[in-house]
Short mmCIF file of C-alpha atoms in Angstrom, two decimals:
data_model
loop_
_atom_site.label_atom_id
_atom_site.label_comp_id
_atom_site.label_asym_id
_atom_site.label_seq_id
_atom_site.Cartn_x
_atom_site.Cartn_y
_atom_site.Cartn_z
CA MET A 1 -23.89 22.71 8.70
CA PRO A 2 -24.10 20.64 11.48
CA GLY A 3 -26.67 17.90 10.93
CA THR A 4 -30.18 17.06 13.08
CA PRO A 5 -31.76 16.32 14.70
CA ILE A 6 -29.15 17.75 17.90
CA ASP A 7 -28.81 16.70 21.34
CA LEU A 8 -26.63 18.14 23.34
CA HIS A 9 -25.70 16.79 26.92
CA ALA A 10 -24.51 13.14 26.80
CA HIS A 11 -22.36 10.71 28.83
CA SER A 12 -19.61 8.12 27.85
CA ALA A 13 -18.80 5.53 30.63
CA VAL A 14 -15.65 8.33 31.31
CA SER A 15 -17.93 9.43 33.71
CA ASP A 16 -21.85 8.18 34.73
CA GLY A 17 -22.32 7.04 31.28
CA THR A 18 -22.75 2.92 31.18
CA GLU A 19 -20.91 3.24 26.94
CA SER A 20 -17.71 3.92 26.29
CA PRO A 21 -17.27 6.98 23.49
CA ALA A 22 -17.51 4.60 20.81
CA GLU A 23 -20.98 2.91 21.70
CA LEU A 24 -22.42 6.55 22.60
CA VAL A 25 -21.49 7.13 19.47
CA ALA A 26 -22.94 4.08 17.76
CA SER A 27 -26.04 4.21 19.66
CA ALA A 28 -26.79 8.03 18.90
CA LEU A 29 -26.35 6.88 14.32
CA GLU A 30 -28.46 4.22 15.60
CA ALA A 31 -30.95 6.52 17.27
CA GLY A 32 -31.44 8.83 14.38
CA ILE A 33 -28.71 11.88 15.57
CA GLY A 34 -27.31 14.51 13.45
CA THR A 35 -24.87 16.26 15.90
CA LEU A 36 -24.52 14.93 19.31
CA ALA A 37 -21.93 16.70 22.10
CA ILE A 38 -20.58 13.97 24.38
CA THR A 39 -20.76 15.67 28.22
CA ASP A 40 -18.86 13.88 30.04
CA HIS A 41 -18.39 15.34 34.05
CA ASP A 42 -15.41 17.32 34.47
CA SER A 43 -13.87 15.72 32.03
CA THR A 44 -12.61 15.64 28.58
CA ALA A 45 -11.61 11.84 27.96
CA GLY A 46 -13.74 10.42 25.72
CA TRP A 47 -13.50 13.06 23.30
CA ALA A 48 -10.29 11.87 20.93
CA GLU A 49 -12.40 8.71 21.46
CA ALA A 50 -15.95 10.03 19.94
CA ILE A 51 -14.43 11.91 17.56
CA GLY A 52 -12.65 8.95 15.26
CA ALA A 53 -15.19 7.59 15.93
CA ALA A 54 -17.80 9.89 14.33
CA ARG A 55 -15.60 10.00 11.52
CA GLY A 56 -17.07 9.22 8.18
CA THR A 57 -20.25 9.10 9.80
CA GLY A 58 -21.66 11.98 8.99
CA LEU A 59 -22.19 13.03 12.37
CA THR A 60 -20.52 16.12 14.14
CA ILE A 61 -19.60 15.59 18.02
CA ILE A 62 -19.80 19.37 19.80
CA PRO A 63 -17.33 18.37 23.11
CA GLY A 64 -18.40 19.33 25.38
CA MET A 65 -18.26 18.83 29.04
CA GLU A 66 -20.79 18.73 32.72
CA LEU A 67 -18.73 20.99 35.02
CA SER A 68 -19.93 20.37 38.55
CA THR A 69 -20.34 24.20 40.86
CA ASN A 70 -22.34 24.10 43.33
CA TYR A 71 -24.15 27.07 44.82
CA GLY A 72 -25.51 26.97 48.82
CA PRO A 73 -25.97 23.06 49.21
CA ALA A 74 -27.08 22.86 45.95
CA SER A 75 -25.04 21.18 43.49
CA VAL A 76 -25.50 23.01 39.94
CA HIS A 77 -24.82 21.76 36.35
CA MET A 78 -22.97 23.12 33.99
CA LEU A 79 -22.92 22.75 30.29
CA ALA A 80 -19.08 23.44 29.31
CA TYR A 81 -19.41 23.89 24.94
CA LEU A 82 -16.44 24.34 22.53
CA PHE A 83 -13.96 25.32 25.39
CA ASP A 84 -9.79 24.88 24.95
CA PRO A 85 -9.38 21.82 26.26
CA LEU A 86 -5.97 22.26 27.30
CA ASN A 87 -6.69 25.78 29.19
CA GLY A 88 -4.56 25.54 31.95
CA ALA A 89 -7.82 26.48 34.84
CA ILE A 90 -10.09 24.38 33.16
CA ILE A 91 -7.09 20.89 34.02
CA THR A 92 -6.71 21.86 37.02
CA GLU A 93 -10.24 22.85 39.06
CA THR A 94 -11.99 19.67 36.93
CA ALA A 95 -8.80 17.17 38.21
CA ARG A 96 -9.02 19.34 42.00
CA ILE A 97 -12.90 18.57 41.13
CA ARG A 98 -11.99 14.71 39.82
CA GLU A 99 -10.26 13.73 43.38
CA GLY A 100 -12.75 15.43 45.58
CA ARG A 101 -15.33 13.18 43.98
CA LEU A 102 -12.88 10.04 44.73
CA HIS A 103 -12.00 11.21 48.28
CA ARG A 104 -16.30 11.99 48.90
CA ALA A 105 -16.90 8.57 47.02
CA GLU A 106 -14.59 6.69 49.94
CA ARG A 107 -16.60 8.01 52.53
CA ILE A 108 -19.83 7.36 51.19
CA VAL A 109 -18.93 3.30 50.61
CA GLU A 110 -17.12 3.75 53.90
CA ARG A 111 -21.40 4.54 55.49
CA ILE A 112 -22.89 2.84 54.06
CA ALA A 113 -20.39 -0.26 54.64
CA VAL A 114 -21.74 -0.11 57.83
CA ASP A 115 -25.23 -1.21 57.64
CA TYR A 116 -24.33 -3.15 53.83
CA PRO A 117 -21.82 -5.73 53.13
CA LEU A 118 -20.41 -2.55 49.94
CA THR A 119 -16.44 -2.54 49.20
CA TRP A 120 -14.64 0.28 47.74
CA ASP A 121 -13.54 -2.81 45.02
CA ASP A 122 -17.31 -3.40 44.46
CA VAL A 123 -17.20 0.32 43.44
CA LEU A 124 -13.87 0.22 41.62
CA ALA A 125 -15.67 -2.98 40.23
CA GLU A 126 -18.01 -1.26 37.67
CA ALA A 127 -15.73 2.38 36.56
CA THR A 128 -13.55 1.83 33.90
CA ASP A 129 -9.44 3.17 34.30
CA ASP A 130 -10.84 7.27 33.02
CA SER A 131 -13.85 7.73 35.01
CA THR A 132 -15.03 10.09 36.66
CA LEU A 133 -15.30 7.77 39.52
CA GLY A 134 -19.04 8.78 41.99
CA ARG A 135 -22.26 8.26 43.42
CA PRO A 136 -23.17 6.38 40.21
CA HIS A 137 -21.18 3.72 40.15
CA ILE A 138 -21.56 3.43 44.16
CA ALA A 139 -25.16 2.79 42.66
CA ASP A 140 -24.27 0.76 40.53
CA ALA A 141 -22.37 -1.49 43.49
CA LEU A 142 -25.70 -1.66 44.98
CA VAL A 143 -27.35 -2.96 42.25
CA ARG A 144 -25.05 -5.89 41.47
CA LYS A 145 -25.49 -6.73 45.32
CA GLY A 146 -29.08 -6.58 44.91
CA TYR A 147 -29.29 -4.55 47.10
CA VAL A 148 -31.92 -1.69 45.42
CA THR A 149 -33.12 -3.05 41.50
CA ASP A 150 -31.56 0.16 39.72
CA ARG A 151 -29.54 3.31 39.37
CA SER A 152 -33.21 5.80 40.25
CA ALA A 153 -33.67 2.96 43.20
CA ALA A 154 -30.47 3.94 44.84
CA PHE A 155 -31.19 7.51 44.47
CA GLU A 156 -33.95 7.22 45.76
CA SER A 157 -33.48 5.23 49.07
CA ILE A 158 -29.86 4.49 49.99
CA LEU A 159 -27.90 7.57 48.08
CA HIS A 160 -30.58 9.62 49.13
CA TRP A 161 -29.09 12.79 50.14
CA ARG A 162 -31.21 13.01 53.66
CA SER A 163 -30.91 9.04 54.45
CA GLY A 164 -27.51 10.01 56.85
CA TYR A 165 -24.96 8.02 54.10
CA TYR A 166 -24.82 11.10 51.75
CA GLU A 167 -21.80 14.01 50.75
CA LYS A 168 -21.30 16.92 49.96
CA TYR A 169 -18.09 18.03 47.55
CA TYR A 170 -15.60 20.38 46.14
CA ALA A 171 -17.17 22.56 44.07
CA PRO A 172 -16.61 26.01 42.38
CA SER A 173 -19.71 28.21 42.36
CA PRO A 174 -21.99 28.19 38.88
CA LEU A 175 -19.84 31.75 39.14
CA GLU A 176 -17.30 31.70 39.05
CA GLY A 177 -17.55 27.94 36.52
CA VAL A 178 -19.79 30.64 33.77
CA ARG A 179 -16.39 32.75 33.97
CA MET A 180 -13.85 29.73 34.44
CA ILE A 181 -15.13 28.11 30.35
CA VAL A 182 -15.74 31.86 29.18
CA ALA A 183 -11.58 32.56 29.29
CA ALA A 184 -11.60 28.97 27.43
CA GLY A 185 -13.33 30.60 24.20
CA GLY A 186 -16.00 27.88 25.83
CA VAL A 187 -19.82 28.87 26.51
CA PRO A 188 -21.58 27.52 29.01
CA VAL A 189 -25.47 26.75 29.75
CA LEU A 190 -26.70 26.09 32.58
CA ALA A 191 -27.78 22.20 33.04
CA HIS A 192 -31.64 21.18 33.97
CA PRO A 193 -32.72 23.87 36.03
CA ALA A 194 -35.96 23.36 37.14
CA THR A 195 -35.61 19.76 38.25
CA HIS A 196 -37.65 20.10 41.20
CA GLY A 197 -36.90 23.47 42.90
CA ARG A 198 -33.59 21.96 42.79
CA TYR A 199 -32.54 25.57 42.08
CA ARG A 200 -34.77 27.77 43.42
CA PRO A 201 -32.50 29.44 46.02
CA MET A 202 -30.88 30.84 42.28
CA THR A 203 -33.02 33.91 42.09
CA ASP A 204 -33.12 35.60 39.34
CA ASP A 205 -30.90 38.01 40.37
CA VAL A 206 -27.57 35.24 40.85
CA ILE A 207 -28.80 34.29 36.82
CA ARG A 208 -28.82 37.95 35.87
CA GLU A 209 -25.42 37.90 37.07
CA LEU A 210 -24.64 34.18 35.28
CA ALA A 211 -25.73 35.92 31.98
CA ASP A 212 -23.71 39.51 32.55
CA GLU A 213 -20.19 36.96 33.42
CA GLY A 214 -21.04 35.23 29.66
CA LEU A 215 -24.52 32.24 30.57
CA PHE A 216 -25.40 31.47 27.10
CA GLY A 217 -28.22 29.83 27.97
CA LEU A 218 -30.75 27.46 29.75
CA GLU A 219 -31.46 24.23 29.09
CA LEU A 220 -35.01 23.20 29.30
CA ASP A 221 -35.82 21.03 27.45
CA HIS A 222 -34.96 17.86 29.64
CA ARG A 223 -37.20 15.43 31.76
CA ASP A 224 -36.65 15.90 34.85
CA ASN A 225 -37.68 20.46 34.73
CA THR A 226 -40.83 20.59 36.00
CA GLU A 227 -44.33 22.32 33.94
CA GLU A 228 -43.94 25.63 36.66
CA GLY A 229 -39.64 25.53 36.64
CA LYS A 230 -39.87 25.73 32.76
CA ARG A 231 -42.47 28.27 32.24
CA GLU A 232 -41.31 30.12 34.99
CA LEU A 233 -37.66 30.23 33.63
CA ARG A 234 -38.57 30.30 30.29
CA ARG A 235 -39.47 34.37 31.02
CA VAL A 236 -36.01 34.42 33.22
CA ALA A 237 -34.87 33.98 30.21
CA ALA A 238 -35.87 36.55 27.57
CA ARG A 239 -35.17 38.64 30.17
CA TYR A 240 -31.62 38.39 29.84
CA GLY A 241 -31.63 37.58 26.45
CA LEU A 242 -31.11 33.84 27.55
CA GLU A 243 -31.60 30.84 24.67
CA ILE A 244 -32.70 27.79 25.55
CA THR A 245 -31.38 24.22 24.45
CA GLY A 246 -33.25 20.94 25.27
CA ALA A 247 -31.17 17.14 25.25
CA SER A 248 -31.42 14.26 26.69
CA ASP A 249 -29.04 14.03 29.48
CA TYR A 250 -28.49 9.80 28.24
CA HIS A 251 -26.25 7.62 30.59
CA GLY A 252 -27.26 4.88 28.96
CA ASP A 253 -28.76 1.89 30.23
CA GLY A 254 -27.78 4.30 33.76
CA LYS A 255 -30.84 5.93 32.93
CA PRO A 256 -33.89 5.78 31.13
CA ASN A 257 -33.17 8.59 28.99
CA ARG A 258 -33.60 7.97 25.45
CA LEU A 259 -31.16 9.75 22.70
CA GLY A 260 -33.09 12.69 20.76
CA GLU A 261 -36.65 12.45 22.92
CA ASN A 262 -35.63 16.44 23.84
CA THR A 263 -32.86 18.12 20.81
CA THR A 264 -31.91 21.43 20.70
CA ALA A 265 -33.12 23.58 17.81
CA PRO A 266 -30.46 24.02 15.29
CA GLU A 267 -30.57 28.21 14.76
CA VAL A 268 -29.68 27.85 18.59
CA LEU A 269 -26.38 25.89 18.23
CA GLU A 270 -25.19 28.00 15.35
CA LYS A 271 -25.18 30.85 17.37
CA LEU A 272 -23.11 28.56 20.34
CA ILE A 273 -20.93 27.62 17.71
CA ASP A 274 -20.71 31.19 16.63
CA ARG A 275 -19.63 32.45 20.46
CA ALA A 276 -16.93 29.41 20.89
CA SER A 277 -13.86 30.36 20.21
CA GLY A 278 -11.45 27.80 22.12
CA THR A 279 -12.31 24.26 19.57
CA ARG A 280 -14.19 23.78 16.86
CA PRO A 281 -17.04 20.98 15.83
CA ALA A 282 -16.23 17.59 14.78
CA LEU A 283 -17.62 17.61 12.17
CA GLY A 284 -18.70 13.94 10.75
CA GLU A 285 -18.95 13.92 7.05
CA THR A 286 -19.41 11.71 5.29
CA PRO A 287 -17.24 10.50 1.94
CA SER A 288 -19.17 11.98 -0.29
CA SER A 289 -19.87 15.21 1.75
CA GLY A 290 -16.75 17.00 0.37
CA PRO A 291 -13.54 18.19 3.14
CA ARG A 292 -13.72 17.04 6.95
CA GLY A 293 -13.96 21.10 9.18
CA SER A 294 -12.02 21.06 12.59
CA ASP A 295 -11.28 18.65 14.49
CA ARG A 296 -9.57 19.80 17.46
#
């Protein structure tokens, strides 16, 4: 069985974290994590490195992704676990999302450059070759140039959606996202759904529809969820038979979130694994713990 504590939401430099997948694994081991999900935005490019780094350490890796979706004016993130990374629809749609993010980021930089000496090369310098490039990399460039103190300050000012520089990007609807993840043998969970009223337009009926299509759970134990929102969504989860997960949403130095600050119950992870058919956890047993499980 995968070990505890269980942290089901963490990012590497493949998307907007500051650590490589191998460094992310090292940080998880240092933090005493037993099971870690790698959930980069719209990308599975970090899976192989993370699984390789965890091999023989005792750390279980849950291959995953944070899929971008849009619901009206709101950006809604969908955690996708244990899906088939070779699924054609997943490959096509995430490539389209990443392309949309890239061009949207370029346009945002063009707008910012009118008021701040910022270039596209400044932003590219903050990303790795496999990164899903987006606003966090713009934020890092703004920090490096000295215009803001850190990423959080960038998102609260220059990169805020009310700043005039913001622009939306293409993403499927949450319903399309759930259907796509389920069709790829994966397990979808709505990420941090009570973040300062962010998903308030998603009514009970909308969440019920997602549940009917295979939504597994709600990530309620997360530092950005409001207490009022969590209380209401726990009632919604009970009403529609949804599980409750918890995670750090770790980004290395990119956010103050720390590995293991919120975790998922072992029995919930067991249900999640039982529901999945796309791929399996990578069990990074130590040499004395028996044969290793699938890490496909």
